[in-house]
Amino acid sequence: MSDNVIISLAPVAADCPTVIPEEVANEILASVEHGAAIVHLHVRDKQGRLTPNTQDFEATIAPVMAQSDLIIQASTGGVSPMSIQERCAPLACAGVEMASLNVGSVNLGDNVYFNPTPDVEYCSREIVKRTIIPEFEVFEIGMINNILALQEKIPFKTPMLFNIVLGHRGSSPATIDALIALRSMIPRDALWGITHYGRQNFDIIAAAVGMGACEVRIGFEDSYYLSAKEKATQNYQQVKKLATIIRSMDKTVATPDIARQMLSIPPRQRA
């Protein structure tokens, strides 16, 4: 069990009415100062809508890459009518080093998050052929079996990173029992992390860190809360609190350099 814990920042909420690249970049860079080592970004337009047009996405990550060694993770997910080819658009963007990979369909609130097997395999091959590192999103226990079956077909780099996602209405609840059940199915030679959607406190996150999670995703994409009685106004406040919790458990907040070593991602090549 590693004592290093990676903080992954997902800074943009799905219901955000405006997404300005410069503002998002500044939020990301402020969070780097407090311990973020990865940024998880969907491709959105300035009205916050998911889109295959990567112009604003690239405008967001350019200053981040220029001013930090933060790992850039593109999302290939999100509930939308886009085709899998459109969802994979950010994989072609310069600087993308990781990508979220969704491996099955699931109910999210009133919506169906549609990820049929042919789409999953297409996305997997697009990720691998670009030597991008996948983060496997685990909303339900059967998705872990999907990942292991997929591994027999596609040569993913190891160690593989499984991200347990709890708290979405219609999917796995944010409970200790659910966390233990999902963790029990993940291979012991793999890395794993936690995302708590709709979080109002840090109890599940702290439990996951105590159980050996090597990554925690935090940020406005999943919750605005710092505590049950207080909302954050900026993402870095959540990152700062999470870093404090990690250190209070006698663990180390992984720098981008350490995170790269853990995930087998080479140093970024400077122009």
PDB file of C-alpha atoms in Angstrom:
ATOM      1  CA  MET A   1       0.000   0.000   0.000  1.00  0.00           C
ATOM      2  CA  SER A   2       1.482   3.331  -1.082  1.00  0.00           C
ATOM      3  CA  ASP A   3       1.525   6.298   1.264  1.00  0.00           C
ATOM      4  CA  ASN A   4       1.226   8.659  -1.728  1.00  0.00           C
ATOM      5  CA  VAL A   5      -2.257   9.914  -2.591  1.00  0.00           C
ATOM      6  CA  ILE A   6      -2.952  11.715  -5.858  1.00  0.00           C
ATOM      7  CA  ILE A   7      -5.450  14.578  -5.839  1.00  0.00           C
ATOM      8  CA  SER A   8      -7.353  14.794  -9.126  1.00  0.00           C
ATOM      9  CA  LEU A   9      -9.291  18.006  -9.723  1.00  0.00           C
ATOM     10  CA  ALA A  10     -12.565  18.029 -11.692  1.00  0.00           C
ATOM     11  CA  PRO A  11     -13.239  21.781 -11.640  1.00  0.00           C
ATOM     12  CA  VAL A  12     -16.338  22.323 -13.800  1.00  0.00           C
ATOM     13  CA  ALA A  13     -19.864  21.393 -12.705  1.00  0.00           C
ATOM     14  CA  ALA A  14     -22.217  19.866 -15.275  1.00  0.00           C
ATOM     15  CA  ASP A  15     -24.758  22.618 -14.548  1.00  0.00           C
ATOM     16  CA  CYS A  16     -22.241  25.462 -14.861  1.00  0.00           C
ATOM     17  CA  PRO A  17     -23.931  28.112 -17.075  1.00  0.00           C
ATOM     18  CA  THR A  18     -20.691  29.627 -18.379  1.00  0.00           C
ATOM     19  CA  VAL A  19     -17.271  28.075 -18.906  1.00  0.00           C
ATOM     20  CA  ILE A  20     -14.544  30.609 -19.661  1.00  0.00           C
ATOM     21  CA  PRO A  21     -11.181  28.976 -20.507  1.00  0.00           C
ATOM     22  CA  GLU A  22      -9.048  31.609 -18.769  1.00  0.00           C
ATOM     23  CA  GLU A  23     -11.098  31.388 -15.571  1.00  0.00           C
ATOM     24  CA  VAL A  24     -11.003  27.587 -15.511  1.00  0.00           C
ATOM     25  CA  ALA A  25      -7.241  27.617 -16.124  1.00  0.00           C
ATOM     26  CA  ASN A  26      -6.770  29.997 -13.196  1.00  0.00           C
ATOM     27  CA  GLU A  27      -8.880  27.727 -10.966  1.00  0.00           C
ATOM     28  CA  ILE A  28      -6.749  24.764 -11.973  1.00  0.00           C
ATOM     29  CA  LEU A  29      -3.450  26.548 -11.372  1.00  0.00           C
ATOM     30  CA  ALA A  30      -4.602  27.750  -7.944  1.00  0.00           C
ATOM     31  CA  SER A  31      -5.443  24.140  -7.084  1.00  0.00           C
ATOM     32  CA  VAL A  32      -1.992  22.953  -8.176  1.00  0.00           C
ATOM     33  CA  GLU A  33      -0.531  25.204  -5.490  1.00  0.00           C
ATOM     34  CA  HIS A  34      -2.541  23.296  -2.875  1.00  0.00           C
ATOM     35  CA  GLY A  35      -1.814  19.757  -4.056  1.00  0.00           C
ATOM     36  CA  ALA A  36      -3.679  18.849  -7.249  1.00  0.00           C
ATOM     37  CA  ALA A  37      -1.635  16.573  -9.537  1.00  0.00           C
ATOM     38  CA  ILE A  38      -4.242  15.720 -12.201  1.00  0.00           C
ATOM     39  CA  VAL A  39      -6.978  17.770 -13.830  1.00  0.00           C
ATOM     40  CA  HIS A  40     -10.042  15.933 -15.168  1.00  0.00           C
ATOM     41  CA  LEU A  41     -11.813  17.969 -17.846  1.00  0.00           C
ATOM     42  CA  HIS A  42     -14.798  17.456 -20.118  1.00  0.00           C
ATOM     43  CA  VAL A  43     -14.886  19.247 -23.453  1.00  0.00           C
ATOM     44  CA  ARG A  44     -17.458  22.024 -23.049  1.00  0.00           C
ATOM     45  CA  ASP A  45     -18.400  25.163 -24.911  1.00  0.00           C
ATOM     46  CA  LYS A  46     -18.711  28.547 -23.228  1.00  0.00           C
ATOM     47  CA  GLN A  47     -22.318  27.744 -22.260  1.00  0.00           C
ATOM     48  CA  GLY A  48     -21.186  24.627 -20.427  1.00  0.00           C
ATOM     49  CA  ARG A  49     -22.562  22.186 -23.000  1.00  0.00           C
ATOM     50  CA  LEU A  50     -20.644  19.044 -23.930  1.00  0.00           C
ATOM     51  CA  THR A  51     -19.238  19.379 -27.444  1.00  0.00           C
ATOM     52  CA  PRO A  52     -16.779  17.670 -29.816  1.00  0.00           C
ATOM     53  CA  ASN A  53     -15.262  21.087 -30.583  1.00  0.00           C
ATOM     54  CA  THR A  54     -12.031  21.154 -28.583  1.00  0.00           C
ATOM     55  CA  GLN A  55     -11.137  24.823 -29.105  1.00  0.00           C
ATOM     56  CA  ASP A  56     -12.053  25.974 -25.586  1.00  0.00           C
ATOM     57  CA  PHE A  57     -10.660  22.779 -24.050  1.00  0.00           C
ATOM     58  CA  GLU A  58      -7.290  23.432 -25.684  1.00  0.00           C
ATOM     59  CA  ALA A  59      -7.398  27.094 -24.650  1.00  0.00           C
ATOM     60  CA  THR A  60      -7.913  25.930 -21.062  1.00  0.00           C
ATOM     61  CA  ILE A  61      -5.100  23.407 -20.872  1.00  0.00           C
ATOM     62  CA  ALA A  62      -2.481  25.478 -22.753  1.00  0.00           C
ATOM     63  CA  PRO A  63      -1.668  27.891 -19.878  1.00  0.00           C
ATOM     64  CA  VAL A  64      -1.905  25.044 -17.369  1.00  0.00           C
ATOM     65  CA  MET A  65       0.730  23.062 -19.260  1.00  0.00           C
ATOM     66  CA  ALA A  66       2.892  26.159 -19.673  1.00  0.00           C
ATOM     67  CA  GLN A  67       2.897  26.904 -15.943  1.00  0.00           C
ATOM     68  CA  SER A  68       2.806  23.470 -14.289  1.00  0.00           C
ATOM     69  CA  ASP A  69       3.557  19.762 -14.679  1.00  0.00           C
ATOM     70  CA  LEU A  70      -0.051  18.856 -13.869  1.00  0.00           C
ATOM     71  CA  ILE A  71      -1.266  15.712 -15.650  1.00  0.00           C
ATOM     72  CA  ILE A  72      -4.005  16.478 -18.194  1.00  0.00           C
ATOM     73  CA  GLN A  73      -6.860  13.967 -18.158  1.00  0.00           C
ATOM     74  CA  ALA A  74      -9.570  14.300 -20.806  1.00  0.00           C
ATOM     75  CA  SER A  75     -13.026  12.912 -20.170  1.00  0.00           C
ATOM     76  CA  THR A  76     -14.552  10.742 -22.880  1.00  0.00           C
ATOM     77  CA  GLY A  77     -17.805  10.595 -20.932  1.00  0.00           C
ATOM     78  CA  GLY A  78     -20.786  12.630 -19.853  1.00  0.00           C
ATOM     79  CA  VAL A  79     -24.479  12.137 -20.610  1.00  0.00           C
ATOM     80  CA  SER A  80     -25.071  13.612 -24.074  1.00  0.00           C
ATOM     81  CA  PRO A  81     -26.301  12.662 -27.568  1.00  0.00           C
ATOM     82  CA  MET A  82     -22.726  12.721 -28.930  1.00  0.00           C
ATOM     83  CA  SER A  83     -21.380   9.689 -30.775  1.00  0.00           C
ATOM     84  CA  ILE A  84     -18.430   7.794 -29.341  1.00  0.00           C
ATOM     85  CA  GLN A  85     -16.263   9.288 -32.083  1.00  0.00           C
ATOM     86  CA  GLU A  86     -17.260  12.776 -30.920  1.00  0.00           C
ATOM     87  CA  ARG A  87     -16.689  11.846 -27.284  1.00  0.00           C
ATOM     88  CA  CYS A  88     -13.152  10.769 -28.194  1.00  0.00           C
ATOM     89  CA  ALA A  89     -12.323  14.134 -29.823  1.00  0.00           C
ATOM     90  CA  PRO A  90     -10.069  15.375 -26.973  1.00  0.00           C
ATOM     91  CA  LEU A  91      -7.813  12.332 -27.299  1.00  0.00           C
ATOM     92  CA  ALA A  92      -6.262  13.991 -30.347  1.00  0.00           C
ATOM     93  CA  CYS A  93      -5.418  17.193 -28.450  1.00  0.00           C
ATOM     94  CA  ALA A  94      -1.753  17.882 -27.766  1.00  0.00           C
ATOM     95  CA  GLY A  95      -0.944  17.515 -24.086  1.00  0.00           C
ATOM     96  CA  VAL A  96      -3.616  14.971 -23.135  1.00  0.00           C
ATOM     97  CA  GLU A  97      -1.872  12.274 -21.077  1.00  0.00           C
ATOM     98  CA  MET A  98      -4.779  10.462 -19.431  1.00  0.00           C
ATOM     99  CA  ALA A  99      -8.412   9.793 -20.297  1.00  0.00           C
ATOM    100  CA  SER A 100     -11.408   8.587 -18.350  1.00  0.00           C
ATOM    101  CA  LEU A 101     -12.780   5.359 -19.818  1.00  0.00           C
ATOM    102  CA  ASN A 102     -16.389   4.377 -19.183  1.00  0.00           C
ATOM    103  CA  VAL A 103     -16.933   0.641 -19.431  1.00  0.00           C
ATOM    104  CA  GLY A 104     -20.682   0.093 -19.155  1.00  0.00           C
ATOM    105  CA  SER A 105     -24.122   1.681 -19.103  1.00  0.00           C
ATOM    106  CA  VAL A 106     -25.737   2.900 -15.901  1.00  0.00           C
ATOM    107  CA  ASN A 107     -28.634   5.011 -14.654  1.00  0.00           C
ATOM    108  CA  LEU A 108     -27.526   8.466 -13.514  1.00  0.00           C
ATOM    109  CA  GLY A 109     -30.484  10.262 -12.002  1.00  0.00           C
ATOM    110  CA  ASP A 110     -33.237  10.305 -14.618  1.00  0.00           C
ATOM    111  CA  ASN A 111     -30.797   9.630 -17.464  1.00  0.00           C
ATOM    112  CA  VAL A 112     -29.215   6.521 -18.897  1.00  0.00           C
ATOM    113  CA  TYR A 113     -25.465   6.830 -19.298  1.00  0.00           C
ATOM    114  CA  PHE A 114     -25.137   4.828 -22.502  1.00  0.00           C
ATOM    115  CA  ASN A 115     -21.859   2.924 -22.983  1.00  0.00           C
ATOM    116  CA  PRO A 116     -22.448  -0.208 -25.093  1.00  0.00           C
ATOM    117  CA  THR A 117     -19.596  -2.664 -25.561  1.00  0.00           C
ATOM    118  CA  PRO A 118     -18.690  -1.620 -29.146  1.00  0.00           C
ATOM    119  CA  ASP A 119     -18.336   1.996 -27.973  1.00  0.00           C
ATOM    120  CA  VAL A 120     -16.227   0.939 -25.000  1.00  0.00           C
ATOM    121  CA  GLU A 121     -13.901  -1.068 -27.231  1.00  0.00           C
ATOM    122  CA  TYR A 122     -13.624   1.773 -29.764  1.00  0.00           C
ATOM    123  CA  CYS A 123     -12.716   4.276 -27.053  1.00  0.00           C
ATOM    124  CA  SER A 124     -10.242   1.840 -25.492  1.00  0.00           C
ATOM    125  CA  ARG A 125      -8.397   1.348 -28.765  1.00  0.00           C
ATOM    126  CA  GLU A 126      -8.285   5.088 -29.427  1.00  0.00           C
ATOM    127  CA  ILE A 127      -6.763   5.635 -25.986  1.00  0.00           C
ATOM    128  CA  VAL A 128      -4.177   2.866 -26.310  1.00  0.00           C
ATOM    129  CA  LYS A 129      -3.021   3.745 -29.818  1.00  0.00           C
ATOM    130  CA  ARG A 130      -2.166   7.249 -28.587  1.00  0.00           C
ATOM    131  CA  THR A 131      -0.264   5.869 -25.556  1.00  0.00           C
ATOM    132  CA  ILE A 132      -2.708   7.699 -23.277  1.00  0.00           C
ATOM    133  CA  ILE A 133      -3.237   6.227 -19.801  1.00  0.00           C
ATOM    134  CA  PRO A 134      -6.863   5.260 -19.080  1.00  0.00           C
ATOM    135  CA  GLU A 135      -8.655   5.721 -15.791  1.00  0.00           C
ATOM    136  CA  PHE A 136     -11.399   3.098 -15.634  1.00  0.00           C
ATOM    137  CA  GLU A 137     -14.641   4.486 -14.211  1.00  0.00           C
ATOM    138  CA  VAL A 138     -16.464   2.012 -11.944  1.00  0.00           C
ATOM    139  CA  PHE A 139     -20.085   2.919 -11.193  1.00  0.00           C
ATOM    140  CA  GLU A 140     -21.287  -0.657 -10.598  1.00  0.00           C
ATOM    141  CA  ILE A 141     -19.623  -3.900  -9.541  1.00  0.00           C
ATOM    142  CA  GLY A 142     -20.178  -5.560 -12.939  1.00  0.00           C
ATOM    143  CA  MET A 143     -18.073  -2.886 -14.590  1.00  0.00           C
ATOM    144  CA  ILE A 144     -14.987  -4.360 -12.948  1.00  0.00           C
ATOM    145  CA  ASN A 145     -15.641  -7.622 -14.784  1.00  0.00           C
ATOM    146  CA  ASN A 146     -16.068  -5.607 -17.985  1.00  0.00           C
ATOM    147  CA  ILE A 147     -12.633  -4.053 -17.459  1.00  0.00           C
ATOM    148  CA  LEU A 148     -10.958  -7.411 -16.854  1.00  0.00           C
ATOM    149  CA  ALA A 149     -12.594  -8.865 -19.986  1.00  0.00           C
ATOM    150  CA  LEU A 150     -11.494  -5.814 -21.949  1.00  0.00           C
ATOM    151  CA  GLN A 151      -7.929  -6.294 -20.739  1.00  0.00           C
ATOM    152  CA  GLU A 152      -7.846  -9.668 -22.507  1.00  0.00           C
ATOM    153  CA  LYS A 153      -8.412  -7.894 -25.839  1.00  0.00           C
ATOM    154  CA  ILE A 154      -6.552  -4.622 -25.436  1.00  0.00           C
ATOM    155  CA  PRO A 155      -2.973  -4.129 -24.152  1.00  0.00           C
ATOM    156  CA  PHE A 156      -3.509  -1.545 -21.424  1.00  0.00           C
ATOM    157  CA  LYS A 157      -0.383  -0.300 -19.685  1.00  0.00           C
ATOM    158  CA  THR A 158      -0.056  -1.416 -16.079  1.00  0.00           C
ATOM    159  CA  PRO A 159      -0.653  -0.712 -13.288  1.00  0.00           C
ATOM    160  CA  MET A 160      -4.280  -0.052 -14.229  1.00  0.00           C
ATOM    161  CA  LEU A 161      -6.210   2.644 -12.363  1.00  0.00           C
ATOM    162  CA  PHE A 162      -9.790   1.919 -11.275  1.00  0.00           C
ATOM    163  CA  ASN A 163     -11.905   4.878 -10.109  1.00  0.00           C
ATOM    164  CA  ILE A 164     -14.813   3.912  -7.841  1.00  0.00           C
ATOM    165  CA  VAL A 165     -17.681   6.381  -8.355  1.00  0.00           C
ATOM    166  CA  LEU A 166     -20.292   6.531  -5.593  1.00  0.00           C
ATOM    167  CA  GLY A 167     -23.306   8.706  -4.873  1.00  0.00           C
ATOM    168  CA  HIS A 168     -25.138   9.095  -8.176  1.00  0.00           C
ATOM    169  CA  ARG A 169     -28.889   8.556  -7.870  1.00  0.00           C
ATOM    170  CA  GLY A 170     -29.685   5.284  -9.645  1.00  0.00           C
ATOM    171  CA  SER A 171     -26.179   3.872  -9.182  1.00  0.00           C
ATOM    172  CA  SER A 172     -23.964   2.690  -6.308  1.00  0.00           C
ATOM    173  CA  PRO A 173     -24.662   4.557  -3.052  1.00  0.00           C
ATOM    174  CA  ALA A 174     -21.999   6.459  -1.149  1.00  0.00           C
ATOM    175  CA  THR A 175     -21.763   3.990   1.733  1.00  0.00           C
ATOM    176  CA  ILE A 176     -18.925   2.091   3.372  1.00  0.00           C
ATOM    177  CA  ASP A 177     -20.570  -1.203   2.397  1.00  0.00           C
ATOM    178  CA  ALA A 178     -20.633  -0.210  -1.286  1.00  0.00           C
ATOM    179  CA  LEU A 179     -17.038   0.991  -1.114  1.00  0.00           C
ATOM    180  CA  ILE A 180     -15.866  -2.284   0.447  1.00  0.00           C
ATOM    181  CA  ALA A 181     -17.811  -4.380  -2.072  1.00  0.00           C
ATOM    182  CA  LEU A 182     -16.399  -2.575  -5.088  1.00  0.00           C
ATOM    183  CA  ARG A 183     -12.876  -2.497  -3.687  1.00  0.00           C
ATOM    184  CA  SER A 184     -13.015  -6.246  -3.065  1.00  0.00           C
ATOM    185  CA  MET A 185     -13.424  -6.927  -6.798  1.00  0.00           C
ATOM    186  CA  ILE A 186     -10.477  -4.815  -7.972  1.00  0.00           C
ATOM    187  CA  PRO A 187      -7.283  -6.817  -8.614  1.00  0.00           C
ATOM    188  CA  ARG A 188      -4.723  -6.383  -5.852  1.00  0.00           C
ATOM    189  CA  ASP A 189      -1.987  -5.403  -8.302  1.00  0.00           C
ATOM    190  CA  ALA A 190      -4.083  -2.501  -9.630  1.00  0.00           C
ATOM    191  CA  LEU A 191      -4.331   1.076  -8.388  1.00  0.00           C
ATOM    192  CA  TRP A 192      -7.675   2.505  -7.331  1.00  0.00           C
ATOM    193  CA  GLY A 193      -9.280   5.767  -6.379  1.00  0.00           C
ATOM    194  CA  ILE A 194     -12.565   7.309  -5.265  1.00  0.00           C
ATOM    195  CA  THR A 195     -15.052   9.875  -6.519  1.00  0.00           C
ATOM    196  CA  HIS A 196     -17.966  10.802  -4.229  1.00  0.00           C
ATOM    197  CA  TYR A 197     -20.687  12.529  -6.241  1.00  0.00           C
ATOM    198  CA  GLY A 198     -23.027  14.828  -4.309  1.00  0.00           C
ATOM    199  CA  ARG A 199     -20.661  14.796  -1.358  1.00  0.00           C
ATOM    200  CA  GLN A 200     -21.455  17.026   1.648  1.00  0.00           C
ATOM    201  CA  ASN A 201     -18.572  15.801   3.808  1.00  0.00           C
ATOM    202  CA  PHE A 202     -15.323  13.878   3.468  1.00  0.00           C
ATOM    203  CA  ASP A 203     -16.205  10.689   5.357  1.00  0.00           C
ATOM    204  CA  ILE A 204     -16.291   8.279   2.395  1.00  0.00           C
ATOM    205  CA  ILE A 205     -13.182   9.877   0.917  1.00  0.00           C
ATOM    206  CA  ALA A 206     -11.315   9.519   4.222  1.00  0.00           C
ATOM    207  CA  ALA A 207     -12.425   5.896   4.496  1.00  0.00           C
ATOM    208  CA  ALA A 208     -11.167   5.192   0.978  1.00  0.00           C
ATOM    209  CA  VAL A 209      -7.802   6.793   1.728  1.00  0.00           C
ATOM    210  CA  GLY A 210      -7.560   4.687   4.867  1.00  0.00           C
ATOM    211  CA  MET A 211      -8.322   1.578   2.786  1.00  0.00           C
ATOM    212  CA  GLY A 212      -5.480   2.336   0.398  1.00  0.00           C
ATOM    213  CA  ALA A 213      -6.936   4.538  -2.339  1.00  0.00           C
ATOM    214  CA  CYS A 214      -4.082   6.134  -4.261  1.00  0.00           C
ATOM    215  CA  GLU A 215      -6.232   8.801  -5.916  1.00  0.00           C
ATOM    216  CA  VAL A 216      -9.129  11.040  -4.926  1.00  0.00           C
ATOM    217  CA  ARG A 217     -11.114  13.099  -7.421  1.00  0.00           C
ATOM    218  CA  ILE A 218     -12.476  16.334  -5.973  1.00  0.00           C
ATOM    219  CA  GLY A 219     -13.953  19.540  -7.348  1.00  0.00           C
ATOM    220  CA  PHE A 220     -17.112  21.278  -8.480  1.00  0.00           C
ATOM    221  CA  GLU A 221     -17.966  18.591 -11.051  1.00  0.00           C
ATOM    222  CA  ASP A 222     -19.099  16.365  -8.196  1.00  0.00           C
ATOM    223  CA  SER A 223     -19.859  18.708  -5.277  1.00  0.00           C
ATOM    224  CA  TYR A 224     -19.608  22.310  -4.138  1.00  0.00           C
ATOM    225  CA  TYR A 225     -19.441  21.392  -0.449  1.00  0.00           C
ATOM    226  CA  LEU A 226     -16.578  21.880   1.999  1.00  0.00           C
ATOM    227  CA  SER A 227     -18.791  20.574   4.806  1.00  0.00           C
ATOM    228  CA  ALA A 228     -22.483  19.965   5.378  1.00  0.00           C
ATOM    229  CA  LYS A 229     -22.868  23.634   6.314  1.00  0.00           C
ATOM    230  CA  GLU A 230     -20.443  25.327   3.938  1.00  0.00           C
ATOM    231  CA  LYS A 231     -19.975  25.466   0.177  1.00  0.00           C
ATOM    232  CA  ALA A 232     -16.672  26.295  -1.465  1.00  0.00           C
ATOM    233  CA  THR A 233     -16.485  29.341  -3.704  1.00  0.00           C
ATOM    234  CA  GLN A 234     -13.355  28.114  -5.488  1.00  0.00           C
ATOM    235  CA  ASN A 235     -12.037  24.647  -6.255  1.00  0.00           C
ATOM    236  CA  TYR A 236      -8.734  25.125  -4.483  1.00  0.00           C
ATOM    237  CA  GLN A 237     -10.574  25.269  -1.135  1.00  0.00           C
ATOM    238  CA  GLN A 238     -11.671  21.649  -1.580  1.00  0.00           C
ATOM    239  CA  VAL A 239      -8.185  20.619  -2.691  1.00  0.00           C
ATOM    240  CA  LYS A 240      -6.642  22.343   0.324  1.00  0.00           C
ATOM    241  CA  LYS A 241      -9.016  20.611   2.751  1.00  0.00           C
ATOM    242  CA  LEU A 242      -8.450  17.223   1.130  1.00  0.00           C
ATOM    243  CA  ALA A 243      -4.672  17.691   1.305  1.00  0.00           C
ATOM    244  CA  THR A 244      -4.988  18.447   5.019  1.00  0.00           C
ATOM    245  CA  ILE A 245      -7.012  15.261   5.565  1.00  0.00           C
ATOM    246  CA  ILE A 246      -4.502  13.152   3.642  1.00  0.00           C
ATOM    247  CA  ARG A 247      -1.582  14.519   5.666  1.00  0.00           C
ATOM    248  CA  SER A 248      -3.490  14.073   8.935  1.00  0.00           C
ATOM    249  CA  MET A 249      -3.635  10.352   8.099  1.00  0.00           C
ATOM    250  CA  ASP A 250       0.174  10.259   7.861  1.00  0.00           C
ATOM    251  CA  LYS A 251       0.071   9.984   4.093  1.00  0.00           C
ATOM    252  CA  THR A 252       1.713  12.164   1.452  1.00  0.00           C
ATOM    253  CA  VAL A 253      -0.004  14.320  -1.159  1.00  0.00           C
ATOM    254  CA  ALA A 254       1.574  13.219  -4.434  1.00  0.00           C
ATOM    255  CA  THR A 255       3.237  15.885  -6.539  1.00  0.00           C
ATOM    256  CA  PRO A 256       2.700  15.762 -10.311  1.00  0.00           C
ATOM    257  CA  ASP A 257       6.155  14.171 -10.652  1.00  0.00           C
ATOM    258  CA  ILE A 258       5.318  11.436  -8.136  1.00  0.00           C
ATOM    259  CA  ALA A 259       1.890  10.914  -9.729  1.00  0.00           C
ATOM    260  CA  ARG A 260       3.578  10.419 -13.103  1.00  0.00           C
ATOM    261  CA  GLN A 261       5.832   7.770 -11.606  1.00  0.00           C
ATOM    262  CA  MET A 262       2.875   5.998  -9.986  1.00  0.00           C
ATOM    263  CA  LEU A 263       0.859   5.969 -13.227  1.00  0.00           C
ATOM    264  CA  SER A 264       3.757   5.287 -15.633  1.00  0.00           C
ATOM    265  CA  ILE A 265       3.348   8.659 -17.342  1.00  0.00           C
ATOM    266  CA  PRO A 266       6.601  10.171 -18.635  1.00  0.00           C
ATOM    267  CA  PRO A 267       7.623  13.751 -17.813  1.00  0.00           C
ATOM    268  CA  ARG A 268       6.056  16.365 -20.066  1.00  0.00           C
ATOM    269  CA  GLN A 269       8.296  17.390 -22.934  1.00  0.00           C
ATOM    270  CA  ARG A 270       8.878  21.123 -22.937  1.00  0.00           C
ATOM    271  CA  ALA A 271       8.858  22.981 -26.252  1.00  0.00           C
TER     272      ALA A 271
END
